[in-house]
JSON list of C-alpha atoms in Angstrom, two decimals:
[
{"chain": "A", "resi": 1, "resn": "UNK", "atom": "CA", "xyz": [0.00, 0.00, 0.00]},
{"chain": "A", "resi": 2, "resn": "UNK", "atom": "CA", "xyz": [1.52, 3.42, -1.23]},
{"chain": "A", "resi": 3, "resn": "UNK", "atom": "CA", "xyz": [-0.76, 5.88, 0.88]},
{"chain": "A", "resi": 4, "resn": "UNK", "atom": "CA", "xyz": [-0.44, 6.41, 4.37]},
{"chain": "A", "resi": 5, "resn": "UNK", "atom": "CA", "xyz": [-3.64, 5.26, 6.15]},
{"chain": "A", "resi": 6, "resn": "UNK", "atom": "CA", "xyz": [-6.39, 7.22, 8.32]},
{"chain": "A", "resi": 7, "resn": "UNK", "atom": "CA", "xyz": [-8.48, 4.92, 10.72]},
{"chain": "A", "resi": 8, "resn": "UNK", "atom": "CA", "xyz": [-11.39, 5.51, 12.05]},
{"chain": "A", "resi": 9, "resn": "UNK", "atom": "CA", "xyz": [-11.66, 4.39, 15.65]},
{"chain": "A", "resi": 10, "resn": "UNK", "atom": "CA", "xyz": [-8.92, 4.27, 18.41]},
{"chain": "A", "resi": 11, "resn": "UNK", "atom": "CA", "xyz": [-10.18, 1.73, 20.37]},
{"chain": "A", "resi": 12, "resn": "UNK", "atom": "CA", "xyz": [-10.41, -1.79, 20.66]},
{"chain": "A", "resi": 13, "resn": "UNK", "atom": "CA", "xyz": [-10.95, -2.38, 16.76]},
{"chain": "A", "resi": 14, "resn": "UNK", "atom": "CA", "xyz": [-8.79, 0.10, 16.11]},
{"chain": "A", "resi": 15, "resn": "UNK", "atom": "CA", "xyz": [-5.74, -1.00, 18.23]},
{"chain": "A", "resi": 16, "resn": "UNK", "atom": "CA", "xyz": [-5.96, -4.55, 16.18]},
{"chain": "A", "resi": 17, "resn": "UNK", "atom": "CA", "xyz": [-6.04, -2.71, 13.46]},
{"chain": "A", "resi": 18, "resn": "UNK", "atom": "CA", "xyz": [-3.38, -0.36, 13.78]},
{"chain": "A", "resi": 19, "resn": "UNK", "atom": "CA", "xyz": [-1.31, -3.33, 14.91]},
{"chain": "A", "resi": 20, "resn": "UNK", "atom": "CA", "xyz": [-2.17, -5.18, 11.39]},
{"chain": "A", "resi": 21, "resn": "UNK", "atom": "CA", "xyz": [-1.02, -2.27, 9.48]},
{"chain": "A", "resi": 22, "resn": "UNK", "atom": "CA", "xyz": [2.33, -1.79, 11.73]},
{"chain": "A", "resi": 23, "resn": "UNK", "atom": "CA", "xyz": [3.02, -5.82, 10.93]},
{"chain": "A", "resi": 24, "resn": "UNK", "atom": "CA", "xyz": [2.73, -4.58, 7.46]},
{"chain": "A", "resi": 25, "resn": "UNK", "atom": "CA", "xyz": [5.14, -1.32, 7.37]},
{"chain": "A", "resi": 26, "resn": "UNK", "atom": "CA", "xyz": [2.00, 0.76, 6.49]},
{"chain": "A", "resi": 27, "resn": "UNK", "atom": "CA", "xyz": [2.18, 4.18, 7.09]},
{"chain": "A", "resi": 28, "resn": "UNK", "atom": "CA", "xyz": [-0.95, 5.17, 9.55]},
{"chain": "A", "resi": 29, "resn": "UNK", "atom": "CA", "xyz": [-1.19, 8.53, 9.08]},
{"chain": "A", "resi": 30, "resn": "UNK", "atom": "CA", "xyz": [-3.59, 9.32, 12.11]},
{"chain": "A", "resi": 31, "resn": "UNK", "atom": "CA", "xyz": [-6.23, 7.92, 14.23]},
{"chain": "A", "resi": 32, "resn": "UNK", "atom": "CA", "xyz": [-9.57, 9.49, 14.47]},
{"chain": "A", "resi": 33, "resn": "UNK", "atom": "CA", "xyz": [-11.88, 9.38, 17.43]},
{"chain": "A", "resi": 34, "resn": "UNK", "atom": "CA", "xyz": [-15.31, 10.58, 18.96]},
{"chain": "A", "resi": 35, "resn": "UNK", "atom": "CA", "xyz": [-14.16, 10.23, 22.34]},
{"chain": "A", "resi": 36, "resn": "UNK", "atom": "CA", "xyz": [-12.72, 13.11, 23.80]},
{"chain": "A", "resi": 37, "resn": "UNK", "atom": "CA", "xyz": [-10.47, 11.19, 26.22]},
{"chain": "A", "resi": 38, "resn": "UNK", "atom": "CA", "xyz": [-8.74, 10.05, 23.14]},
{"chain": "A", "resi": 39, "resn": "UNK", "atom": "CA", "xyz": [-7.91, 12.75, 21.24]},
{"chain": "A", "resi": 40, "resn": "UNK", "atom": "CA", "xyz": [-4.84, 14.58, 21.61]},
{"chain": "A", "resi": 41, "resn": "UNK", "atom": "CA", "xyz": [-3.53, 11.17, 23.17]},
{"chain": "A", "resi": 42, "resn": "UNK", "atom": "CA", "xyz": [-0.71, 8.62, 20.62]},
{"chain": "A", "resi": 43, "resn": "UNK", "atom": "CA", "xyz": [-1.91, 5.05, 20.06]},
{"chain": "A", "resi": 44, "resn": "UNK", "atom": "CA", "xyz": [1.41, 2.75, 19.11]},
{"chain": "A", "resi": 45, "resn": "UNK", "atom": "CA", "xyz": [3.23, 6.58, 18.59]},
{"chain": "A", "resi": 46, "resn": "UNK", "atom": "CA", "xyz": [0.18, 7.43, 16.35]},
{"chain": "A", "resi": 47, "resn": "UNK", "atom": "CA", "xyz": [-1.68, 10.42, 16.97]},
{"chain": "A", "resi": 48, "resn": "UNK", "atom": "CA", "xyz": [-5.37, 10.36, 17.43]},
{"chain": "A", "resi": 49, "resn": "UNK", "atom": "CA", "xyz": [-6.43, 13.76, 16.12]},
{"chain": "A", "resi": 50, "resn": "UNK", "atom": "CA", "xyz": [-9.99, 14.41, 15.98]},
{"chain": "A", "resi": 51, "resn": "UNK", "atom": "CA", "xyz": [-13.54, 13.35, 15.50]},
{"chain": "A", "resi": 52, "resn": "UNK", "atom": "CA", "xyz": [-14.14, 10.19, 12.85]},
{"chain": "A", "resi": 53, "resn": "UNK", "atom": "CA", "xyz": [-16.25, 13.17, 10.51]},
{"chain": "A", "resi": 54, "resn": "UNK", "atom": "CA", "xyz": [-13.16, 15.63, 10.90]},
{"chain": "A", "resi": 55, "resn": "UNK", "atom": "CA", "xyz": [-13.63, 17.19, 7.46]},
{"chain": "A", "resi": 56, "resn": "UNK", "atom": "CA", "xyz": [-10.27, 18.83, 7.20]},
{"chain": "A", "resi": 57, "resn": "UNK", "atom": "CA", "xyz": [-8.47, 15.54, 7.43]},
{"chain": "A", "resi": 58, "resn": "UNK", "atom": "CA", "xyz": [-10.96, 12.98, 5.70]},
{"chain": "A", "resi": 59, "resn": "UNK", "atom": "CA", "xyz": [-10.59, 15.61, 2.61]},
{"chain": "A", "resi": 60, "resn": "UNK", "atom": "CA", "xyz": [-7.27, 13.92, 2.15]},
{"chain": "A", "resi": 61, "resn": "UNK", "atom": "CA", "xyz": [-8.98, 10.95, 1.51]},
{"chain": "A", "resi": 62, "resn": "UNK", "atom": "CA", "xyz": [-8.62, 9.00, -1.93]},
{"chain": "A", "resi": 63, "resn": "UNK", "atom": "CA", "xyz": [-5.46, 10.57, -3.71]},
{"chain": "A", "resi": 64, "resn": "UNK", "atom": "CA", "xyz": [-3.10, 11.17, -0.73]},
{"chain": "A", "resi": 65, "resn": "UNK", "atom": "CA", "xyz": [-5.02, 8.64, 2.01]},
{"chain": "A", "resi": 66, "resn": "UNK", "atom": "CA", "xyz": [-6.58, 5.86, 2.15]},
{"chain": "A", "resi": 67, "resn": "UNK", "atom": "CA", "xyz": [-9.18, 4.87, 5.03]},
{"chain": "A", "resi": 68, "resn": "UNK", "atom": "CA", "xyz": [-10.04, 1.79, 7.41]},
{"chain": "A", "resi": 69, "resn": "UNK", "atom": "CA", "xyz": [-12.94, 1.90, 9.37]},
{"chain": "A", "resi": 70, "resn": "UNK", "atom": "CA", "xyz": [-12.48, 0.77, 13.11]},
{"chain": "A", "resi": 71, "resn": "UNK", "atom": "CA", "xyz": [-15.28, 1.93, 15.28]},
{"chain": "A", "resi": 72, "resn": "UNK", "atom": "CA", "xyz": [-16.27, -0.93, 17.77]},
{"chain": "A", "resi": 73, "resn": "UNK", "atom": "CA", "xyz": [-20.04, -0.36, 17.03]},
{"chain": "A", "resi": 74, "resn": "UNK", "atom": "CA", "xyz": [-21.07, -2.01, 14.12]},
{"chain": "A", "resi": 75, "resn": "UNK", "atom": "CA", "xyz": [-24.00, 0.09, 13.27]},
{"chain": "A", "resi": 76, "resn": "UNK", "atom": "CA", "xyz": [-21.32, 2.97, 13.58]},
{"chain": "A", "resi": 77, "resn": "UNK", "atom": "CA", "xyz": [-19.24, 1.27, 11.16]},
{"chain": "A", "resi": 78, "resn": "UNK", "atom": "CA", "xyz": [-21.60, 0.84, 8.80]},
{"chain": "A", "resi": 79, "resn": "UNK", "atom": "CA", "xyz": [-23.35, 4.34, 9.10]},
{"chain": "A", "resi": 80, "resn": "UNK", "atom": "CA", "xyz": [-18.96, 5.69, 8.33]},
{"chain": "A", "resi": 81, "resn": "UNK", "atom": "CA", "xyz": [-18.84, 3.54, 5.37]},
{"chain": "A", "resi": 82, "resn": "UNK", "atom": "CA", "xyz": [-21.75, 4.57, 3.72]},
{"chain": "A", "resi": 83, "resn": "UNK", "atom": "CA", "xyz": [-20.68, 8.29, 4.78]},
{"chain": "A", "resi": 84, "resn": "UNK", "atom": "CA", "xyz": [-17.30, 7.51, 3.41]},
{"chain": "A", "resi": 85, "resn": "UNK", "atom": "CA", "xyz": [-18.79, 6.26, -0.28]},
{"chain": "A", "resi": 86, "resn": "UNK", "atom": "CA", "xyz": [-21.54, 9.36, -0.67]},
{"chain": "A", "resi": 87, "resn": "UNK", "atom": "CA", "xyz": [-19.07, 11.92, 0.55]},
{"chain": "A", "resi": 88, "resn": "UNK", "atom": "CA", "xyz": [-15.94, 10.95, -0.66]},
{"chain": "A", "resi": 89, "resn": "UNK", "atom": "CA", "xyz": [-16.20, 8.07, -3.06]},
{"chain": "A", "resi": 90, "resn": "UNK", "atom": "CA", "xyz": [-13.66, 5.86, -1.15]},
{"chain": "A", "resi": 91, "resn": "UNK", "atom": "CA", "xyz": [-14.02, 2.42, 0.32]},
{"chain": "A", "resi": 92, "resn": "UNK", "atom": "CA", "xyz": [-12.07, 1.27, 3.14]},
{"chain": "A", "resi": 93, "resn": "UNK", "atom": "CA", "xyz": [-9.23, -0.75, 2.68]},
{"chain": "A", "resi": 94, "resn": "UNK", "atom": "CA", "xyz": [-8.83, -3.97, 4.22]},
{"chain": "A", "resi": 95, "resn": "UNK", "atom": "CA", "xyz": [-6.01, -4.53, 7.24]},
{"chain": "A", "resi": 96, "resn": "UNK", "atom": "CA", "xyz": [-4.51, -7.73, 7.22]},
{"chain": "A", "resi": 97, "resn": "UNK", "atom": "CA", "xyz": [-2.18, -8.33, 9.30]},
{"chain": "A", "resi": 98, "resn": "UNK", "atom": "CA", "xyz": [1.40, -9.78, 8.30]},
{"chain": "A", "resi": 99, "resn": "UNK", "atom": "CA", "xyz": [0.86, -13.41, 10.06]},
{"chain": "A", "resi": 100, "resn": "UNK", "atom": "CA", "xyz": [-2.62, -13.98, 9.03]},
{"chain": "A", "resi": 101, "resn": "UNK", "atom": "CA", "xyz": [-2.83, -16.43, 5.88]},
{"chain": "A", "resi": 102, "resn": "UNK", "atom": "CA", "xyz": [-5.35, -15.52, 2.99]},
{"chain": "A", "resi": 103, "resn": "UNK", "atom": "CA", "xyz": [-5.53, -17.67, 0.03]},
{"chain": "A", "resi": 104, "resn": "UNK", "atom": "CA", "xyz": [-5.19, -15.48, -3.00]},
{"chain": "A", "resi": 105, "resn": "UNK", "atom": "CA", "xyz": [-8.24, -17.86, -3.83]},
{"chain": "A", "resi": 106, "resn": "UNK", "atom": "CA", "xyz": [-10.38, -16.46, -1.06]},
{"chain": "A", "resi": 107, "resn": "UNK", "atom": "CA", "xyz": [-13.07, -13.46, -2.21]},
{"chain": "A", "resi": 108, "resn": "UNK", "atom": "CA", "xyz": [-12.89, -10.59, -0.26]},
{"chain": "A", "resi": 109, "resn": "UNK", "atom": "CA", "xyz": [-14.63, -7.63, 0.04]},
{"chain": "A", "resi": 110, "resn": "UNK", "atom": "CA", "xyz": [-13.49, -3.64, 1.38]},
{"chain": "A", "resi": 111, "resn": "UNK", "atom": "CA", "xyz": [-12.86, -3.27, 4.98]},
{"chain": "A", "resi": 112, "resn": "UNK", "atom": "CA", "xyz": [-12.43, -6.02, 6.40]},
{"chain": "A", "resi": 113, "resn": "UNK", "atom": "CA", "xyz": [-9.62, -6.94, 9.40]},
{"chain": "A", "resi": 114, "resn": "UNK", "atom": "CA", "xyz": [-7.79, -9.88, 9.27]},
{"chain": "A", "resi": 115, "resn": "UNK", "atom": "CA", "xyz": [-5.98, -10.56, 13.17]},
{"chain": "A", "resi": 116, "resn": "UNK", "atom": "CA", "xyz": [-2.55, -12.15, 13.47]},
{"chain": "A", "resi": 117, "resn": "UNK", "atom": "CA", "xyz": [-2.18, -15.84, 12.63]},
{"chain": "A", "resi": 118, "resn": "UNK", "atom": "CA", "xyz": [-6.00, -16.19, 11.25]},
{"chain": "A", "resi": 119, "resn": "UNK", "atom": "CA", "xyz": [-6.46, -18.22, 8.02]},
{"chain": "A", "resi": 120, "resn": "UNK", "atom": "CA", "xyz": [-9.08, -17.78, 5.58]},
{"chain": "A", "resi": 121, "resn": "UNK", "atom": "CA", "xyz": [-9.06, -20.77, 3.04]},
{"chain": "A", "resi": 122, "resn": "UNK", "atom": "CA", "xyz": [-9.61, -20.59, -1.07]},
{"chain": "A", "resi": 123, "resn": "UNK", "atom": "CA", "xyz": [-12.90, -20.30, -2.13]},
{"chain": "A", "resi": 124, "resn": "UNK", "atom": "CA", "xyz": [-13.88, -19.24, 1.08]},
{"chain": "A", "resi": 125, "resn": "UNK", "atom": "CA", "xyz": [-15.96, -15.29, 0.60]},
{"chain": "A", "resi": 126, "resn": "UNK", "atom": "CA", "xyz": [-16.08, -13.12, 2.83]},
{"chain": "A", "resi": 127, "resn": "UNK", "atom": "CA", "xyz": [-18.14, -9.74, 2.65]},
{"chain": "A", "resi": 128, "resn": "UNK", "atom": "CA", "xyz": [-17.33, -6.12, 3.35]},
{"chain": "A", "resi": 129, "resn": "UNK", "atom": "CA", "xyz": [-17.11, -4.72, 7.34]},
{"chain": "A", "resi": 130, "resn": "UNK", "atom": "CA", "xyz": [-15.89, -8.60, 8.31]},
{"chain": "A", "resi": 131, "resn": "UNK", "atom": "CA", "xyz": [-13.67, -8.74, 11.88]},
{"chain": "A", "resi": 132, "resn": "UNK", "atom": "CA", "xyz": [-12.01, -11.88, 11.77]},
{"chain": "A", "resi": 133, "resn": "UNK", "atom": "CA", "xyz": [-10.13, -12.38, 14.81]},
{"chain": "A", "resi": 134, "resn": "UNK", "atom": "CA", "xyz": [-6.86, -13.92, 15.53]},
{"chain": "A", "resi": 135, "resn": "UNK", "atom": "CA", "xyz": [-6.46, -17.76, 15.46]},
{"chain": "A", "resi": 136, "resn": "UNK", "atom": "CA", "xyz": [-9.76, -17.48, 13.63]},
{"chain": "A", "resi": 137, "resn": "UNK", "atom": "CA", "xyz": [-10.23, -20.09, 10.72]},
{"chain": "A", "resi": 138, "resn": "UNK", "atom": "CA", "xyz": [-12.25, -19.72, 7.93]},
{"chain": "A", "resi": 139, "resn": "UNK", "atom": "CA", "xyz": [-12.28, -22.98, 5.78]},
{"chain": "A", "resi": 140, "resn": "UNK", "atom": "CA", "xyz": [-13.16, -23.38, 2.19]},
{"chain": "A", "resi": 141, "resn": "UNK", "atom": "CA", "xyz": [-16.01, -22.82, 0.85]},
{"chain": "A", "resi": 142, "resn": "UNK", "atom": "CA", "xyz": [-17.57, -20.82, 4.20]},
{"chain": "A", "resi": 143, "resn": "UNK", "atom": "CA", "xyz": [-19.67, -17.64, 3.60]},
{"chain": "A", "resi": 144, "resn": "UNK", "atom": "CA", "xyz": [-19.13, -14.93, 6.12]},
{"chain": "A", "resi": 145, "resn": "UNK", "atom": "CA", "xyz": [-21.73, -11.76, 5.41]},
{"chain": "A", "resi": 146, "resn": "UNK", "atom": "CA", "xyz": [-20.86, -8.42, 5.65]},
{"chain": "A", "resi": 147, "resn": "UNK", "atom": "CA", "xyz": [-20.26, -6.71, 9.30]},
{"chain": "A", "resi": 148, "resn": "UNK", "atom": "CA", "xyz": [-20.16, -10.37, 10.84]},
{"chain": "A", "resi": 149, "resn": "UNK", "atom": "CA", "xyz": [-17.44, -10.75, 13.46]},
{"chain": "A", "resi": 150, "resn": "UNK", "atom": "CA", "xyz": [-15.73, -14.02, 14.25]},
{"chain": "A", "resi": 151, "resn": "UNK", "atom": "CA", "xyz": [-14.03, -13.84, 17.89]},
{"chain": "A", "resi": 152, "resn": "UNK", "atom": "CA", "xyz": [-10.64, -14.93, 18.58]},
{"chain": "A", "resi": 153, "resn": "UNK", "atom": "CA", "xyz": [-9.84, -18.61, 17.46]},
{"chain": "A", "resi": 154, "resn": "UNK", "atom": "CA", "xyz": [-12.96, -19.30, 16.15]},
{"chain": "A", "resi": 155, "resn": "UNK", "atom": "CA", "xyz": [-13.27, -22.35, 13.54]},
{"chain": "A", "resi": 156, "resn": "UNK", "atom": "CA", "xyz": [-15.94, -22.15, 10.68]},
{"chain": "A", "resi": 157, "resn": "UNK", "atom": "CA", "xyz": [-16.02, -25.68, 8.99]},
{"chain": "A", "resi": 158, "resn": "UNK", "atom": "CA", "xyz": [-16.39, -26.11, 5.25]},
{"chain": "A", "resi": 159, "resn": "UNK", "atom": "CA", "xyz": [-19.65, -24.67, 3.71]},
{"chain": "A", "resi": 160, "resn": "UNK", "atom": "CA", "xyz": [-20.19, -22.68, 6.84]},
{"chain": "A", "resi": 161, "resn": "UNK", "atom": "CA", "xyz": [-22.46, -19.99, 5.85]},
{"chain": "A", "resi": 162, "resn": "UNK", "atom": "CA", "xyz": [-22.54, -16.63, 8.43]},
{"chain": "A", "resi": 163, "resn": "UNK", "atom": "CA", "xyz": [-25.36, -13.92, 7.83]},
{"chain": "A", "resi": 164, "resn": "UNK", "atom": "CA", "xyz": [-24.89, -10.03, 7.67]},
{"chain": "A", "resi": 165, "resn": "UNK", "atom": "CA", "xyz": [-24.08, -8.65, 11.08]},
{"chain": "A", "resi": 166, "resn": "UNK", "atom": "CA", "xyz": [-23.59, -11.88, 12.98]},
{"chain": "A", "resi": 167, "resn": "UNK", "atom": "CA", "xyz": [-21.62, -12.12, 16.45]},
{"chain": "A", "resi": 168, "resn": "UNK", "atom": "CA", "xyz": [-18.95, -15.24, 16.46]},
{"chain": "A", "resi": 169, "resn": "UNK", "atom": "CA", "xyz": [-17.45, -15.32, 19.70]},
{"chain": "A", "resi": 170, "resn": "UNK", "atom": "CA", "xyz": [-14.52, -16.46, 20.90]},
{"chain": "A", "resi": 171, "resn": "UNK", "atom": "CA", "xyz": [-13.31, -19.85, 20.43]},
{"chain": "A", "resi": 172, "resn": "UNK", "atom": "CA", "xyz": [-16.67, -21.12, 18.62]},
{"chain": "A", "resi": 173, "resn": "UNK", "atom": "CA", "xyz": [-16.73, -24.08, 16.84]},
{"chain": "A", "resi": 174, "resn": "UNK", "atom": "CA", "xyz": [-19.57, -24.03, 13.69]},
{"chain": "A", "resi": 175, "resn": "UNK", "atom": "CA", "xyz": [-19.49, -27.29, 12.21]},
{"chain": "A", "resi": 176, "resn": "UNK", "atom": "CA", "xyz": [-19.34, -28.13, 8.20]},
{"chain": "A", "resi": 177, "resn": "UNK", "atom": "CA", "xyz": [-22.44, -26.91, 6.32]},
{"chain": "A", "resi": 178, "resn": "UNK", "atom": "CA", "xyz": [-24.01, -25.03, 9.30]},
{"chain": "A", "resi": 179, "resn": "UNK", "atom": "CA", "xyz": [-26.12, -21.86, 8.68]},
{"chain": "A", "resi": 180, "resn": "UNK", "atom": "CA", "xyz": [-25.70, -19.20, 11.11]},
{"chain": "A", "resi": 181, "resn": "UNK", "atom": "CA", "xyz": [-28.36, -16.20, 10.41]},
{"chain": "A", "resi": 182, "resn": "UNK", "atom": "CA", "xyz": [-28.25, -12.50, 10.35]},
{"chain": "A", "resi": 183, "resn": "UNK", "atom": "CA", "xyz": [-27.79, -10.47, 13.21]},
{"chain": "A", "resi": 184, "resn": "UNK", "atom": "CA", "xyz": [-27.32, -14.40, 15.52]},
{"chain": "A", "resi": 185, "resn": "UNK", "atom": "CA", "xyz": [-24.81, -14.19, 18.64]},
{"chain": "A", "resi": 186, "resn": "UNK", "atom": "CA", "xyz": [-23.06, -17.64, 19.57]},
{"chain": "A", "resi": 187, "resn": "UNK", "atom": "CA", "xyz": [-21.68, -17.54, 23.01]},
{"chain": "A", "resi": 188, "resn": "UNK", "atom": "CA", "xyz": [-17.74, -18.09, 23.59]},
{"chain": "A", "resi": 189, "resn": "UNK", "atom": "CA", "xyz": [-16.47, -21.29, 23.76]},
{"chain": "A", "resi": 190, "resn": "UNK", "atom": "CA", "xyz": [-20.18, -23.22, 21.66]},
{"chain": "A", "resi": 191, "resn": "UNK", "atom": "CA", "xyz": [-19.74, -25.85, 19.43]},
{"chain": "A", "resi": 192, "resn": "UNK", "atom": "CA", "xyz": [-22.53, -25.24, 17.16]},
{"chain": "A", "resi": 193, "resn": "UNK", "atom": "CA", "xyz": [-23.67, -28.09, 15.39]},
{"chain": "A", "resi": 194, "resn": "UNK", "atom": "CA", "xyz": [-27.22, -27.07, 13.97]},
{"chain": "A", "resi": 195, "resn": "UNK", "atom": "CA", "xyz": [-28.49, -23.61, 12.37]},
{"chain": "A", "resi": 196, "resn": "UNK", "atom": "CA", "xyz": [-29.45, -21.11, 13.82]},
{"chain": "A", "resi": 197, "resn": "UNK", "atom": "CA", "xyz": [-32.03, -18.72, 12.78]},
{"chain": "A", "resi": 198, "resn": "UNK", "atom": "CA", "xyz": [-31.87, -14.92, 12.53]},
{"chain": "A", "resi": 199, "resn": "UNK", "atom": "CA", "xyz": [-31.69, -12.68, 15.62]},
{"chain": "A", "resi": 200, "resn": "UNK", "atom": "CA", "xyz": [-31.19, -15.69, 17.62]},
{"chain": "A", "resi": 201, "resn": "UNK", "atom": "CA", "xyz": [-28.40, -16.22, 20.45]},
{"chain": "A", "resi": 202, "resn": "UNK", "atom": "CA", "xyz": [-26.80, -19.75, 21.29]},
{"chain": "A", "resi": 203, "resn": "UNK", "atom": "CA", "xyz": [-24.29, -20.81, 23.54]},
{"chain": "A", "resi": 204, "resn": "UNK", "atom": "CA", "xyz": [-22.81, -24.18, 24.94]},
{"chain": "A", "resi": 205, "resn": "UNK", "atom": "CA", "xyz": [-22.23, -27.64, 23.68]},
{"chain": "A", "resi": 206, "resn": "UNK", "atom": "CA", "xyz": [-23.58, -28.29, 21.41]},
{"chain": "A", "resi": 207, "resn": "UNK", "atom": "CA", "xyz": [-25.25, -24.66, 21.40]},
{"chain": "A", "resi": 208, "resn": "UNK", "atom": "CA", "xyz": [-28.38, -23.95, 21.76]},
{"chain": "A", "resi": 209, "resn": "UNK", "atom": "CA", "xyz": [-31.12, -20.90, 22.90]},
{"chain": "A", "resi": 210, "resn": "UNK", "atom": "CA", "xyz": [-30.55, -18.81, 25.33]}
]
């Protein structure tokens, strides 16, 4: 990546993603904030400068900047991408980090974060907004919708299919061909071995309703 890199978001997302860039000798230009407590403060010697809408400084997006979206709120995130495509015509770019392993086979969409030592298999697609944390797995052939978040050393089997929005957590086991839906929550530490539907939350093992 030529361009130095503005993220939006200095906190928990945004450390992990910071931390993918450094393992990558990307330049991160600043961090950008909403909480006051953060500005004026230096994340990994990076400055965090201003609010995530700080006009002056997300004007420099596209030819001299590029973006990555790192609020922990994931309706936030999504509200700043959409701002960041009307306003700007940009879309985030994704933050991999050096140790993860993506198959040049594997789809991916815009800004999406990829933690150290994750693995995301060929043919495996994953959509825009993804958090894939690290250890996570994504075998071949899985399906991960956009703004889903897959918690640290998760495992998604082959033909695992993850709807828009959906909460992963840590450790989670979703066997092959399982169908998690949109906006579902699976407790740390489930082994998930049937679907489950939209809007639904699971934990344990095997997982089931909460």
């Amino acid at each position: 990546m030529e361009n130095p890199v503005i993220i939006l978001g200095a906190q928990t997302v945004g450390t992990a993603a910071l931390d993918a860039f450094q393992s990558n000798d990307v330049v991160v230009y600043c961090l950008l904030d909403d909480d006051k407590a953060l500005q004026n403060t230096e994340l990994n010697d990076v400055p965090v400068m201003g609010n995530t809408d700080d006009a002056q400084l997300l004007k420099l997006l596209g030819k001299k900047c590029e973006v990555f979206v790192a609020t922990d709120d994931t309706a936030s995130r999504r509200s700043l991408t959409s701002m960041l495509h009307e306003e700007y015509t940009v879309a985030p770019v994704n933050a991999i980090h050096a140790r993860a392993s993506v198959s040049e086979h594997a789809w991916l969409g815009h800004g999406i974060l990829v933690g150290a030592n994750a693995v995301v298999a060929s043919t495996a697609k994953v959509e825009n907004g993804c958090i894939i944390g690290p250890n996570a797995v994504v075998e071949a052939k899985v399906q991960v919708g956009e703004y889903a978040q897959l918690g640290s050393g998760s495992i998604l089997n082959a033909g695992v299919e993850v709807g828009a929005q959906a909460f992963i957590g840590s450790g989670v086991v979703v066997v092959a061909g399982v169908k998690i839906g949109a906006k579902a929550r699976v407790g740390a530490g489930s082994v998930v071995v049937a679907d489950v539907p939209a809007g639904q939350t699971v934990f344990g093992n095997p997982a089931t309703k909460v």
